[in-house]
mmCIF file with all atom_site columns, C-alpha atoms in Angstrom:
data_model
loop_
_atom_site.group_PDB
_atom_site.id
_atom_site.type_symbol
_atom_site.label_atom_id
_atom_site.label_alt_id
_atom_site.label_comp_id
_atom_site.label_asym_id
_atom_site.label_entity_id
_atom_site.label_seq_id
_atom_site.pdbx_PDB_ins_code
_atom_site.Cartn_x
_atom_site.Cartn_y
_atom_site.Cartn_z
_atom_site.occupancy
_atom_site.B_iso_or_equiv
_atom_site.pdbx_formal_charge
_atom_site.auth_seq_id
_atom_site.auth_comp_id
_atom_site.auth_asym_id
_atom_site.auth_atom_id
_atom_site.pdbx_PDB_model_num
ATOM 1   C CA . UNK A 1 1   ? -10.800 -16.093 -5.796  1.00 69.00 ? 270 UNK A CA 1
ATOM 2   C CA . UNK A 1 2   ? -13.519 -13.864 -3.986  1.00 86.00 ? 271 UNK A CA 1
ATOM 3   C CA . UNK A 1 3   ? -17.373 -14.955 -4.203  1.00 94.00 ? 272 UNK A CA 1
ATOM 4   C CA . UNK A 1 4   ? -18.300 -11.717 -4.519  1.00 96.00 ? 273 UNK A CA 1
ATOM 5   C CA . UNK A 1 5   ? -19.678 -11.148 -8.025  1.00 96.00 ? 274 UNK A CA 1
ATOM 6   C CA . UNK A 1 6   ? -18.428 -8.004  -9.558  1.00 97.00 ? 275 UNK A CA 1
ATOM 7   C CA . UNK A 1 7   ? -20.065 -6.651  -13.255 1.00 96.00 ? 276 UNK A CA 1
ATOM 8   C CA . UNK A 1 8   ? -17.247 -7.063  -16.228 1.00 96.00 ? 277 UNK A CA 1
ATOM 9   C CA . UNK A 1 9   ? -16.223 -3.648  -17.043 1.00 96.00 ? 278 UNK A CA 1
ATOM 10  C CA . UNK A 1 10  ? -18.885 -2.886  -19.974 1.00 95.00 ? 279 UNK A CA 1
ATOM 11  C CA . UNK A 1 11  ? -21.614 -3.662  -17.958 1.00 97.00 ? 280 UNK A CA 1
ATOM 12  C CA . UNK A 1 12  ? -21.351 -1.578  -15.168 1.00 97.00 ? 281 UNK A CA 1
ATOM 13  C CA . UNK A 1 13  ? -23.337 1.106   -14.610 1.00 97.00 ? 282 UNK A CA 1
ATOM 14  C CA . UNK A 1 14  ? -23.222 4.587   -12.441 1.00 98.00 ? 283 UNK A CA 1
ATOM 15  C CA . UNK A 1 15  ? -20.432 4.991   -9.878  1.00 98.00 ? 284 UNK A CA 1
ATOM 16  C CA . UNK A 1 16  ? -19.466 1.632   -10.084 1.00 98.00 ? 285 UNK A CA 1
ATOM 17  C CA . UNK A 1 17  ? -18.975 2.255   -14.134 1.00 97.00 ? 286 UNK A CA 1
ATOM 18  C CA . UNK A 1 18  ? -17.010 5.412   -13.649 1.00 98.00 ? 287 UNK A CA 1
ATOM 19  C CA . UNK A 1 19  ? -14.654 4.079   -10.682 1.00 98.00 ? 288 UNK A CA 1
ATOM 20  C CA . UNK A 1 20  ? -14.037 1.132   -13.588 1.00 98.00 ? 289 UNK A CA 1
ATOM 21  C CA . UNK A 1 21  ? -13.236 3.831   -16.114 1.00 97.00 ? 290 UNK A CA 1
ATOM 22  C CA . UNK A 1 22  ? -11.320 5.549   -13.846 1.00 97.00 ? 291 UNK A CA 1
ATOM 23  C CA . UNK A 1 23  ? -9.000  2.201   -13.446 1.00 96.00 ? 292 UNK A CA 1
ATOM 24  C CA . UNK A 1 24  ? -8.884  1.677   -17.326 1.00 96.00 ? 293 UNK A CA 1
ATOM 25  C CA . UNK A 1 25  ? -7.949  4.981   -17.490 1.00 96.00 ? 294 UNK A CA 1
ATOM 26  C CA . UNK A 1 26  ? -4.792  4.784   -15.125 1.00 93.00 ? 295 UNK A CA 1
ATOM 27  C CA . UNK A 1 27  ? -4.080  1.402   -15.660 1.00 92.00 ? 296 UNK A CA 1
ATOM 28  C CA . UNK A 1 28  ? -5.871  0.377   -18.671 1.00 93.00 ? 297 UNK A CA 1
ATOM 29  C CA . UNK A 1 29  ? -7.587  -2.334  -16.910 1.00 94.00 ? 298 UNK A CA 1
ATOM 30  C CA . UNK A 1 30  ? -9.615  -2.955  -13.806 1.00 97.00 ? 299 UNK A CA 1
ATOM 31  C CA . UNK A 1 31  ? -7.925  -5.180  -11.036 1.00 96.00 ? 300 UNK A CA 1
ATOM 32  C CA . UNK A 1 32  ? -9.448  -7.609  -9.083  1.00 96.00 ? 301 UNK A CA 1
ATOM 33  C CA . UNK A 1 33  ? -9.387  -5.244  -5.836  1.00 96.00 ? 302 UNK A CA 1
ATOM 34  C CA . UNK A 1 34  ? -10.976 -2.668  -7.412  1.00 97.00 ? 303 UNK A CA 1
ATOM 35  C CA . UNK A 1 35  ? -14.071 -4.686  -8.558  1.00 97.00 ? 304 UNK A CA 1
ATOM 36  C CA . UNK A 1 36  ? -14.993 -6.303  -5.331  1.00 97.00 ? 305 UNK A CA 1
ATOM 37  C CA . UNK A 1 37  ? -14.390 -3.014  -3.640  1.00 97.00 ? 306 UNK A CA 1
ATOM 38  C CA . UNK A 1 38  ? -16.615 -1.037  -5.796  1.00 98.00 ? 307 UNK A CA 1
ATOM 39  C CA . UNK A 1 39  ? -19.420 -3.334  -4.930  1.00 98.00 ? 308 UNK A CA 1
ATOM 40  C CA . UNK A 1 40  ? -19.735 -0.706  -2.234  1.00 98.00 ? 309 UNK A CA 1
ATOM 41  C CA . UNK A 1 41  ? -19.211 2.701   -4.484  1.00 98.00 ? 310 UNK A CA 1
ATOM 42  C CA . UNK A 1 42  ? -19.764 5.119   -1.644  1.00 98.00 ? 311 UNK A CA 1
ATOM 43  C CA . UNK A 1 43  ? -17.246 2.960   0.622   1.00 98.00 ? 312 UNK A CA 1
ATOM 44  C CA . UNK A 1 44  ? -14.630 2.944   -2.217  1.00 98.00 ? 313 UNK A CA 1
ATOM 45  C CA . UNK A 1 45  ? -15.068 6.872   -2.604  1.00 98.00 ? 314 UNK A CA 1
ATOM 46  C CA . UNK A 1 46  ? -14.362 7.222   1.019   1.00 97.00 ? 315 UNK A CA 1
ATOM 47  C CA . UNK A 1 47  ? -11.279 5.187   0.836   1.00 97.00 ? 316 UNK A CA 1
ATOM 48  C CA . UNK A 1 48  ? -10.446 7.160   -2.482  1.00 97.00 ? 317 UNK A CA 1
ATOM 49  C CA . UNK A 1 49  ? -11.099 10.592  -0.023  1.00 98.00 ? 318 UNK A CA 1
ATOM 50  C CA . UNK A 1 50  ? -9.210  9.196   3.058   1.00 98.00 ? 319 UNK A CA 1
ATOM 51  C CA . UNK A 1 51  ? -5.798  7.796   0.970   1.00 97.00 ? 320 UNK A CA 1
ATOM 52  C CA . UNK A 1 52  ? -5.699  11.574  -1.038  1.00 97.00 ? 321 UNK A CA 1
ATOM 53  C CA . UNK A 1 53  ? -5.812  13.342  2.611   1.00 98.00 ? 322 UNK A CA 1
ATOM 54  C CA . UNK A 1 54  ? -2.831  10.978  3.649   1.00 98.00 ? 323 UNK A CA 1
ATOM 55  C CA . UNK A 1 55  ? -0.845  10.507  1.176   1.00 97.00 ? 324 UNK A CA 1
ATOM 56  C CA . UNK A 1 56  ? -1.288  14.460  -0.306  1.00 97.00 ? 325 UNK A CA 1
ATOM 57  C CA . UNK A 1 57  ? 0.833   15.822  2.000   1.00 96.00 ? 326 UNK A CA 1
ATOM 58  C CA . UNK A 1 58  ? 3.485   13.515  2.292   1.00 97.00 ? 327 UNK A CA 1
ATOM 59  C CA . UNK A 1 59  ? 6.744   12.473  0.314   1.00 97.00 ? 328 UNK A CA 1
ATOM 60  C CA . UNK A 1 60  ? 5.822   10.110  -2.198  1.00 98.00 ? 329 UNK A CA 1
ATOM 61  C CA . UNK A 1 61  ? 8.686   7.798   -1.402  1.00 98.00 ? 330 UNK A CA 1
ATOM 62  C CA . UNK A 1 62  ? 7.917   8.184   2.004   1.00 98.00 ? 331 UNK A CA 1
ATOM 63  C CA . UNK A 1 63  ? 4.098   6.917   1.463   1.00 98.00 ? 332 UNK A CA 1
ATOM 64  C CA . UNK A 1 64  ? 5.566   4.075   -0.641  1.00 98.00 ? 333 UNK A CA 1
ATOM 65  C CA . UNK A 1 65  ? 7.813   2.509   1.864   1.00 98.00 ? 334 UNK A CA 1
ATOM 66  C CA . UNK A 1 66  ? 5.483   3.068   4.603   1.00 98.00 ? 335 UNK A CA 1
ATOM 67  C CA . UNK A 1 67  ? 3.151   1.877   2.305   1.00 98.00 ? 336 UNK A CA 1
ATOM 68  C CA . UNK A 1 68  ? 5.194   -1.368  1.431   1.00 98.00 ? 337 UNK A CA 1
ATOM 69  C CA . UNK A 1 69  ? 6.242   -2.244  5.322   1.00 98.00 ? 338 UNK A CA 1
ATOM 70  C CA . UNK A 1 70  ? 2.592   -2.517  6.536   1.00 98.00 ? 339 UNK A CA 1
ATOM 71  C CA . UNK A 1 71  ? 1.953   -4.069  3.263   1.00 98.00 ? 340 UNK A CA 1
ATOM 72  C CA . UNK A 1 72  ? 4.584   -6.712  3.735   1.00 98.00 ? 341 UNK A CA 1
ATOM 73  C CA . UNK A 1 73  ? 3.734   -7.423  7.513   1.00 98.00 ? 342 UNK A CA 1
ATOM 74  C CA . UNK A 1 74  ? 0.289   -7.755  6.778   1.00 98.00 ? 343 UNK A CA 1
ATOM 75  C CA . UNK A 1 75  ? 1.048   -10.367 4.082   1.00 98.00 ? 344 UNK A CA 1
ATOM 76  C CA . UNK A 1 76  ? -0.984  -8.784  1.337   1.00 98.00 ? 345 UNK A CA 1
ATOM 77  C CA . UNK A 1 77  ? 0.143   -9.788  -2.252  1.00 97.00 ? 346 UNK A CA 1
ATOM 78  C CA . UNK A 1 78  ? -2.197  -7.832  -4.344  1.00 97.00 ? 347 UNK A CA 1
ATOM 79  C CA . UNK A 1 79  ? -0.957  -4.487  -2.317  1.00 97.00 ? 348 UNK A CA 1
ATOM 80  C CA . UNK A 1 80  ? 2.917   -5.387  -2.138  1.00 97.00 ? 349 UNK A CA 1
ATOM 81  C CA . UNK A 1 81  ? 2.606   -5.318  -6.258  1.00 97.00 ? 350 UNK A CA 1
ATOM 82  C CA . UNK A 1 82  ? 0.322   -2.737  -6.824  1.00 96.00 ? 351 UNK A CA 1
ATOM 83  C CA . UNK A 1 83  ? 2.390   -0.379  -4.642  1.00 97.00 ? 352 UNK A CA 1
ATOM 84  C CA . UNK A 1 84  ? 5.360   -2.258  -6.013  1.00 97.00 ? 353 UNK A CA 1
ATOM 85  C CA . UNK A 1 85  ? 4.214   -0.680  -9.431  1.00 96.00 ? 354 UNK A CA 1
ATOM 86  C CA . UNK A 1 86  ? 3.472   2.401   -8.177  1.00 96.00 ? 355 UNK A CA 1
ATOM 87  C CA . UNK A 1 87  ? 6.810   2.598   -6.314  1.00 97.00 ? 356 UNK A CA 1
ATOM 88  C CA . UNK A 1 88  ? 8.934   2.614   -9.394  1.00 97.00 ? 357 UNK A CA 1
ATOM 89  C CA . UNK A 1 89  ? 8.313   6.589   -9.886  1.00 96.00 ? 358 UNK A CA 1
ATOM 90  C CA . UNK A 1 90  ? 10.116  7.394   -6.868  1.00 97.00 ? 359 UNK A CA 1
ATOM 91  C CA . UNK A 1 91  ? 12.831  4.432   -6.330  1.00 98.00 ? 360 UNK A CA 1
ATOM 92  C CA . UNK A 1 92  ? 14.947  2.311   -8.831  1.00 98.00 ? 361 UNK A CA 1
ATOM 93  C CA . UNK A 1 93  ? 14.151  -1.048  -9.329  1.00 98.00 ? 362 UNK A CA 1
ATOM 94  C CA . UNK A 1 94  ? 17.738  -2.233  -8.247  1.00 98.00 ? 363 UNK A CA 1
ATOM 95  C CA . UNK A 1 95  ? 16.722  -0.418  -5.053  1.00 98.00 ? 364 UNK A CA 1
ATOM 96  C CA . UNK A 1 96  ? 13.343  -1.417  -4.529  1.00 98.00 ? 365 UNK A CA 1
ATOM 97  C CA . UNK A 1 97  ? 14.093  -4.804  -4.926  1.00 98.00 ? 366 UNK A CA 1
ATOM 98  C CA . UNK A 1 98  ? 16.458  -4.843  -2.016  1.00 98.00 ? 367 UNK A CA 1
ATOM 99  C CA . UNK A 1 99  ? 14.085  -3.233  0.172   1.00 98.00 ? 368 UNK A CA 1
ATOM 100 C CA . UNK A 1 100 ? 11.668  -5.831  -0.818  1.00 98.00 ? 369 UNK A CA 1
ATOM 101 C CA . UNK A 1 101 ? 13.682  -8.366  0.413   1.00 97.00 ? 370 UNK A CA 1
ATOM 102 C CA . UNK A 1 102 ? 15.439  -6.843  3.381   1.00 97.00 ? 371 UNK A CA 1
ATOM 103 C CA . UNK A 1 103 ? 14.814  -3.397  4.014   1.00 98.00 ? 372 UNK A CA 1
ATOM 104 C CA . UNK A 1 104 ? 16.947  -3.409  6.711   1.00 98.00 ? 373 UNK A CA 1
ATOM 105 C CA . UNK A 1 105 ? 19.516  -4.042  4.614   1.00 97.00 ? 374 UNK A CA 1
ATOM 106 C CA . UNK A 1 106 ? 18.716  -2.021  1.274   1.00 98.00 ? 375 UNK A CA 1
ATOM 107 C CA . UNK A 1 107 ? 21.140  1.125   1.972   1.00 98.00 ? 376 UNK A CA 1
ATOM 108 C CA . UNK A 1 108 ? 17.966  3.175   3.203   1.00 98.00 ? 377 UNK A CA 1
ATOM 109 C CA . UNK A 1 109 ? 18.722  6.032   5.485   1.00 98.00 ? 378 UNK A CA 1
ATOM 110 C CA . UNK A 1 110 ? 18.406  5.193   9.302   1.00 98.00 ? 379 UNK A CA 1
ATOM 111 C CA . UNK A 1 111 ? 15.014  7.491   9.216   1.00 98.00 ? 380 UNK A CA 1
ATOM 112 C CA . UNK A 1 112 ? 13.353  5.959   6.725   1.00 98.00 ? 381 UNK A CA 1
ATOM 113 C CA . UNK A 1 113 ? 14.353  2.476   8.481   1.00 98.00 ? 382 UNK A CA 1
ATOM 114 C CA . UNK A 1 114 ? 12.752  3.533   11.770  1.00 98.00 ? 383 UNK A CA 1
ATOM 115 C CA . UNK A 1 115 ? 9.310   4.657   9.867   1.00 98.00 ? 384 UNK A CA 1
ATOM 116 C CA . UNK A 1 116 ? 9.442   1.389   8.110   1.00 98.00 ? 385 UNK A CA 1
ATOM 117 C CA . UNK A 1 117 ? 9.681   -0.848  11.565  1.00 98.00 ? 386 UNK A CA 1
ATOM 118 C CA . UNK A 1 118 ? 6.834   1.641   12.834  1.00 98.00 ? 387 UNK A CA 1
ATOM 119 C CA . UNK A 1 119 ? 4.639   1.004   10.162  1.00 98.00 ? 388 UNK A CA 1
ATOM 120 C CA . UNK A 1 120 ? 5.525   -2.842  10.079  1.00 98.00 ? 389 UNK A CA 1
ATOM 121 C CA . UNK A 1 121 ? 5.033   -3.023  14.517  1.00 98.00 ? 390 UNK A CA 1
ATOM 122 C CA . UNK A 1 122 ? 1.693   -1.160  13.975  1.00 98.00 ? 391 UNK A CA 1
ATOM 123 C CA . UNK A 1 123 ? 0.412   -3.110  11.712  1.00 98.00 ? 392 UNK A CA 1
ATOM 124 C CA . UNK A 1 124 ? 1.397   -6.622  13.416  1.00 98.00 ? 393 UNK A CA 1
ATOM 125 C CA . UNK A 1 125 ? 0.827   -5.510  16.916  1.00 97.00 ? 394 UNK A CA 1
ATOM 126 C CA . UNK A 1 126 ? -0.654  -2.245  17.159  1.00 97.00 ? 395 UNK A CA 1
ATOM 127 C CA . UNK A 1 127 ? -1.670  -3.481  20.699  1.00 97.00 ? 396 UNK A CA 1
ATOM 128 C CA . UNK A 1 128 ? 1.956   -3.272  21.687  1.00 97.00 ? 397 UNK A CA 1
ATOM 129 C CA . UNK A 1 129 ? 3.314   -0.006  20.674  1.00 98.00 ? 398 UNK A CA 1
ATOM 130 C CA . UNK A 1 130 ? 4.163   2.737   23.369  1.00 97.00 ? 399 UNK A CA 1
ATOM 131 C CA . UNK A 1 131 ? 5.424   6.418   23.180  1.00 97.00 ? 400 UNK A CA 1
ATOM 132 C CA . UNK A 1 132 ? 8.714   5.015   22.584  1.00 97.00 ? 401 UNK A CA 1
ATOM 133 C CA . UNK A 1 133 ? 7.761   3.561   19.180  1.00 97.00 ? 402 UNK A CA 1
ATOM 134 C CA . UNK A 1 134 ? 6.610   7.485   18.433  1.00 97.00 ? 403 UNK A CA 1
ATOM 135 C CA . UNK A 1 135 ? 9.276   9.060   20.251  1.00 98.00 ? 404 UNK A CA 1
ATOM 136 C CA . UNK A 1 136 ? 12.214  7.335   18.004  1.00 98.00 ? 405 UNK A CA 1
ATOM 137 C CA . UNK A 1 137 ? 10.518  8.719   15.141  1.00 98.00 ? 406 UNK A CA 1
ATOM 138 C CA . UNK A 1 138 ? 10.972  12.349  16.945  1.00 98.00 ? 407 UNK A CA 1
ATOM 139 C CA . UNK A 1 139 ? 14.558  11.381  17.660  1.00 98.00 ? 408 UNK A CA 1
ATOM 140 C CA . UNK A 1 140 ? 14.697  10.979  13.513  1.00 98.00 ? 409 UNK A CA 1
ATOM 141 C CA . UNK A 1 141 ? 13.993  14.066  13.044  1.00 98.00 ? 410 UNK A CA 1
ATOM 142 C CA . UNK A 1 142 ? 9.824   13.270  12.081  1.00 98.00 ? 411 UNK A CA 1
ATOM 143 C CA . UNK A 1 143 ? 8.057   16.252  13.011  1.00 98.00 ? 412 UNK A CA 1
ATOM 144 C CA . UNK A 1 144 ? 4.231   15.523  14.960  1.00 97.00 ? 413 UNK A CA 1
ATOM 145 C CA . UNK A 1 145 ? 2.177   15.841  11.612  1.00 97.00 ? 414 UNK A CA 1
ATOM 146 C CA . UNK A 1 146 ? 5.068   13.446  9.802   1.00 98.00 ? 415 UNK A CA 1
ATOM 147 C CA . UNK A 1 147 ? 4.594   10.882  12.951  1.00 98.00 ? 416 UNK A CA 1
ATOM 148 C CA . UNK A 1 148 ? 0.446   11.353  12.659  1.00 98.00 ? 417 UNK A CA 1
ATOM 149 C CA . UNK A 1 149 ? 0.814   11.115  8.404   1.00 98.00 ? 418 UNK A CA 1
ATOM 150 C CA . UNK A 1 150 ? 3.194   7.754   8.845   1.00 98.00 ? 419 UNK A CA 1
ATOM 151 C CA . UNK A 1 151 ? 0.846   6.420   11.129  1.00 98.00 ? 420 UNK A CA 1
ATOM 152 C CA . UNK A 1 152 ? -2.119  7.068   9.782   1.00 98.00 ? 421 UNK A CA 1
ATOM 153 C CA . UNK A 1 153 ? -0.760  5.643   6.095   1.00 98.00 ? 422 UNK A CA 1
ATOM 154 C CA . UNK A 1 154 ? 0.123   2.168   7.343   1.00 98.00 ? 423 UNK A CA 1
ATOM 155 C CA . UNK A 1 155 ? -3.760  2.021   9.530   1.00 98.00 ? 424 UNK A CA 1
ATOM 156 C CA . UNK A 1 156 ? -5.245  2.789   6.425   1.00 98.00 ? 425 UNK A CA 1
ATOM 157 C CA . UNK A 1 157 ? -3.123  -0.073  4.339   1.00 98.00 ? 426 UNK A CA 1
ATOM 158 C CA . UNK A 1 158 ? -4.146  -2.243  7.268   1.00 98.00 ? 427 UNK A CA 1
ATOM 159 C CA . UNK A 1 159 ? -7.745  -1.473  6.401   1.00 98.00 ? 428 UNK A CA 1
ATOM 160 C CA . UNK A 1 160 ? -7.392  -2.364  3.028   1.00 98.00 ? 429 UNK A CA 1
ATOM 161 C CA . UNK A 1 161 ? -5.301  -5.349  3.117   1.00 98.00 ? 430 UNK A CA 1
ATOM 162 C CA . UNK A 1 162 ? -7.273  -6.615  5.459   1.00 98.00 ? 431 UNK A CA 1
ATOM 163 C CA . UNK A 1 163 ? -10.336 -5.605  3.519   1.00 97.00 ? 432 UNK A CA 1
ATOM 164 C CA . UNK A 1 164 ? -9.107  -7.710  0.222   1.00 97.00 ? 433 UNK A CA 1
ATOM 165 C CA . UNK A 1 165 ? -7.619  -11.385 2.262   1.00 97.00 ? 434 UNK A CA 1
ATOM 166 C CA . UNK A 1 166 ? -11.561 -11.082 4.267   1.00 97.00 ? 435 UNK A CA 1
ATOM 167 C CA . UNK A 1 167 ? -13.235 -11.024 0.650   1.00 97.00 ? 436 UNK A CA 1
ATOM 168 C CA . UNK A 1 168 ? -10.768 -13.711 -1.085  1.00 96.00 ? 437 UNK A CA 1
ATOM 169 C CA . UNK A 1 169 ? -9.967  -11.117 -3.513  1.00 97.00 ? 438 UNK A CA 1
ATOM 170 C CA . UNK A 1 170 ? -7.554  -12.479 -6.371  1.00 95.00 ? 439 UNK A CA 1
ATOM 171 C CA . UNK A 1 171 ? -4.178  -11.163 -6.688  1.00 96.00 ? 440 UNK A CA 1
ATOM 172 C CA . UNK A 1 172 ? -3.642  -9.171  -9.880  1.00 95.00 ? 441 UNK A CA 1
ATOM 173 C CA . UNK A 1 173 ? 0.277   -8.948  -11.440 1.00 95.00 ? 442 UNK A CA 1
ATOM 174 C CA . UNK A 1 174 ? 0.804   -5.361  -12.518 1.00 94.00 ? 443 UNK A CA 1
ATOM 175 C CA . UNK A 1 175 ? 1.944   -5.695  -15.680 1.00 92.00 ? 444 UNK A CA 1
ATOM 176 C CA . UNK A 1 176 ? 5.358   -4.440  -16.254 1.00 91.00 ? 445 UNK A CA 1
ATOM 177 C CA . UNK A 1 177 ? 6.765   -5.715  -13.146 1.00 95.00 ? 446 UNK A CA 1
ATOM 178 C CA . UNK A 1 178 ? 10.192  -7.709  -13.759 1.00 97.00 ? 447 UNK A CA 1
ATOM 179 C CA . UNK A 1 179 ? 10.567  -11.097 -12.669 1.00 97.00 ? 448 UNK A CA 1
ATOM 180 C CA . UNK A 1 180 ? 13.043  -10.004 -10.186 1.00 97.00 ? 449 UNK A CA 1
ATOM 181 C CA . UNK A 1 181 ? 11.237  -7.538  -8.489  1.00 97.00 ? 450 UNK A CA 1
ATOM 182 C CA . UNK A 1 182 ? 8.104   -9.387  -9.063  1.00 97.00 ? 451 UNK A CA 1
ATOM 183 C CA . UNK A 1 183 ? 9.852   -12.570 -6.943  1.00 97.00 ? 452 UNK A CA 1
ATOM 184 C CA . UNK A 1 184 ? 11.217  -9.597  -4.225  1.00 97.00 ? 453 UNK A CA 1
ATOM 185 C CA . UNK A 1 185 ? 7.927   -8.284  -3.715  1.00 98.00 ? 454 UNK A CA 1
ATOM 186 C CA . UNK A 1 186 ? 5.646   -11.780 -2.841  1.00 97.00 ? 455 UNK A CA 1
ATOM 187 C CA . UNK A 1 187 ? 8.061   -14.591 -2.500  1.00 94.00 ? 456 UNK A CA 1
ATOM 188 C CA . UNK A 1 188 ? 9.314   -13.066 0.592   1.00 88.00 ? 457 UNK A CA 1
ATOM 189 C CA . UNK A 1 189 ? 6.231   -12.679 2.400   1.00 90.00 ? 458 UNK A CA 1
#
């Protein structure tokens, strides 16, 4: 549980009330992540600004596994489910829960494999990556701006995961996640 001390949704006020509403719009409640991250409204914007430029562009599957590897090599509970959640638009559950636990083994293509063990190196050591990590991407078929986009998704997971385990932040359960894909999702990590 974070220390930081977040107001409960009906007392917020300004941004901070209207990034809440925003969430109870969506979701029809605020999580956890969201309140300690709105502490700094003009930071959360940003992050709000910089995800839509990434993510825009891009294959929505594509963001979500990408989205899921650097999620899962990073460790980070609260963004495994949420994206977990928000993965369900664009891939079954029967499928999503095999990628959860194995993705190497969950029938994906062989491209979508390779942009998974990018985003997973990159965001466990960054440090060690080299053209070639970029250049089997290219040999996938990724184009430059795909290779940037895939890139530049898992960094900016990094920055939030990272972001939420530095402030404690409490793991919210989306609801409607199955046990199953709930268990998929964390208890591998």
């Amino acid at each position: 549980m974070s220390i930081i001390v977040t107001p409960e949704p009906g007392e917020a006020t300004g941004e901070v009330a209207e990034i809440y509403a925003e969430d109870i719009a969506d979701m029809g409640y605020v999580p956890s992540h969201t309140r300690v991250m709105a502490t700094n409204p003009e930071a959360y914007r940003a992050w709000e600004n910089l995800i839509g430029a990434i993510a825009r562009p891009m294959d929505k599957r594509r963001y979500e596994l990408i989205t899921l590897a650097a999620a899962g090599a990073l460790r980070s509970k609260a963004c495994r489910l949420a994206h977990g959640k928000k993965s369900l638009q664009y891939i079954s559950e029967d499928e999503l829960v095999r990628i959860a636990r194995d993705y190497h083994d969950a029938g994906l293509s062989a491209a979508e494999v390779a942009m998974m063990d990018f985003a997973e190196k990159l965001s466990t050591d960054s440090a060690a990556m080299t053209d070639a990590d970029s250049t089997t991407l290219r040999e996938y078929g990724f184009t430059d701006r795909e290779i940037v986009d895939i890139a530049l998704a898992a960094a900016a997971r990094n920055y939030y995961s990272r972001a939420l385990h530095a402030l404690g932040v409490e793991v919210d359960v989306p609801s409607g996640l199955s046990e199953p894909l709930r268990s998929a999702l964390v208890d591998t990590l």
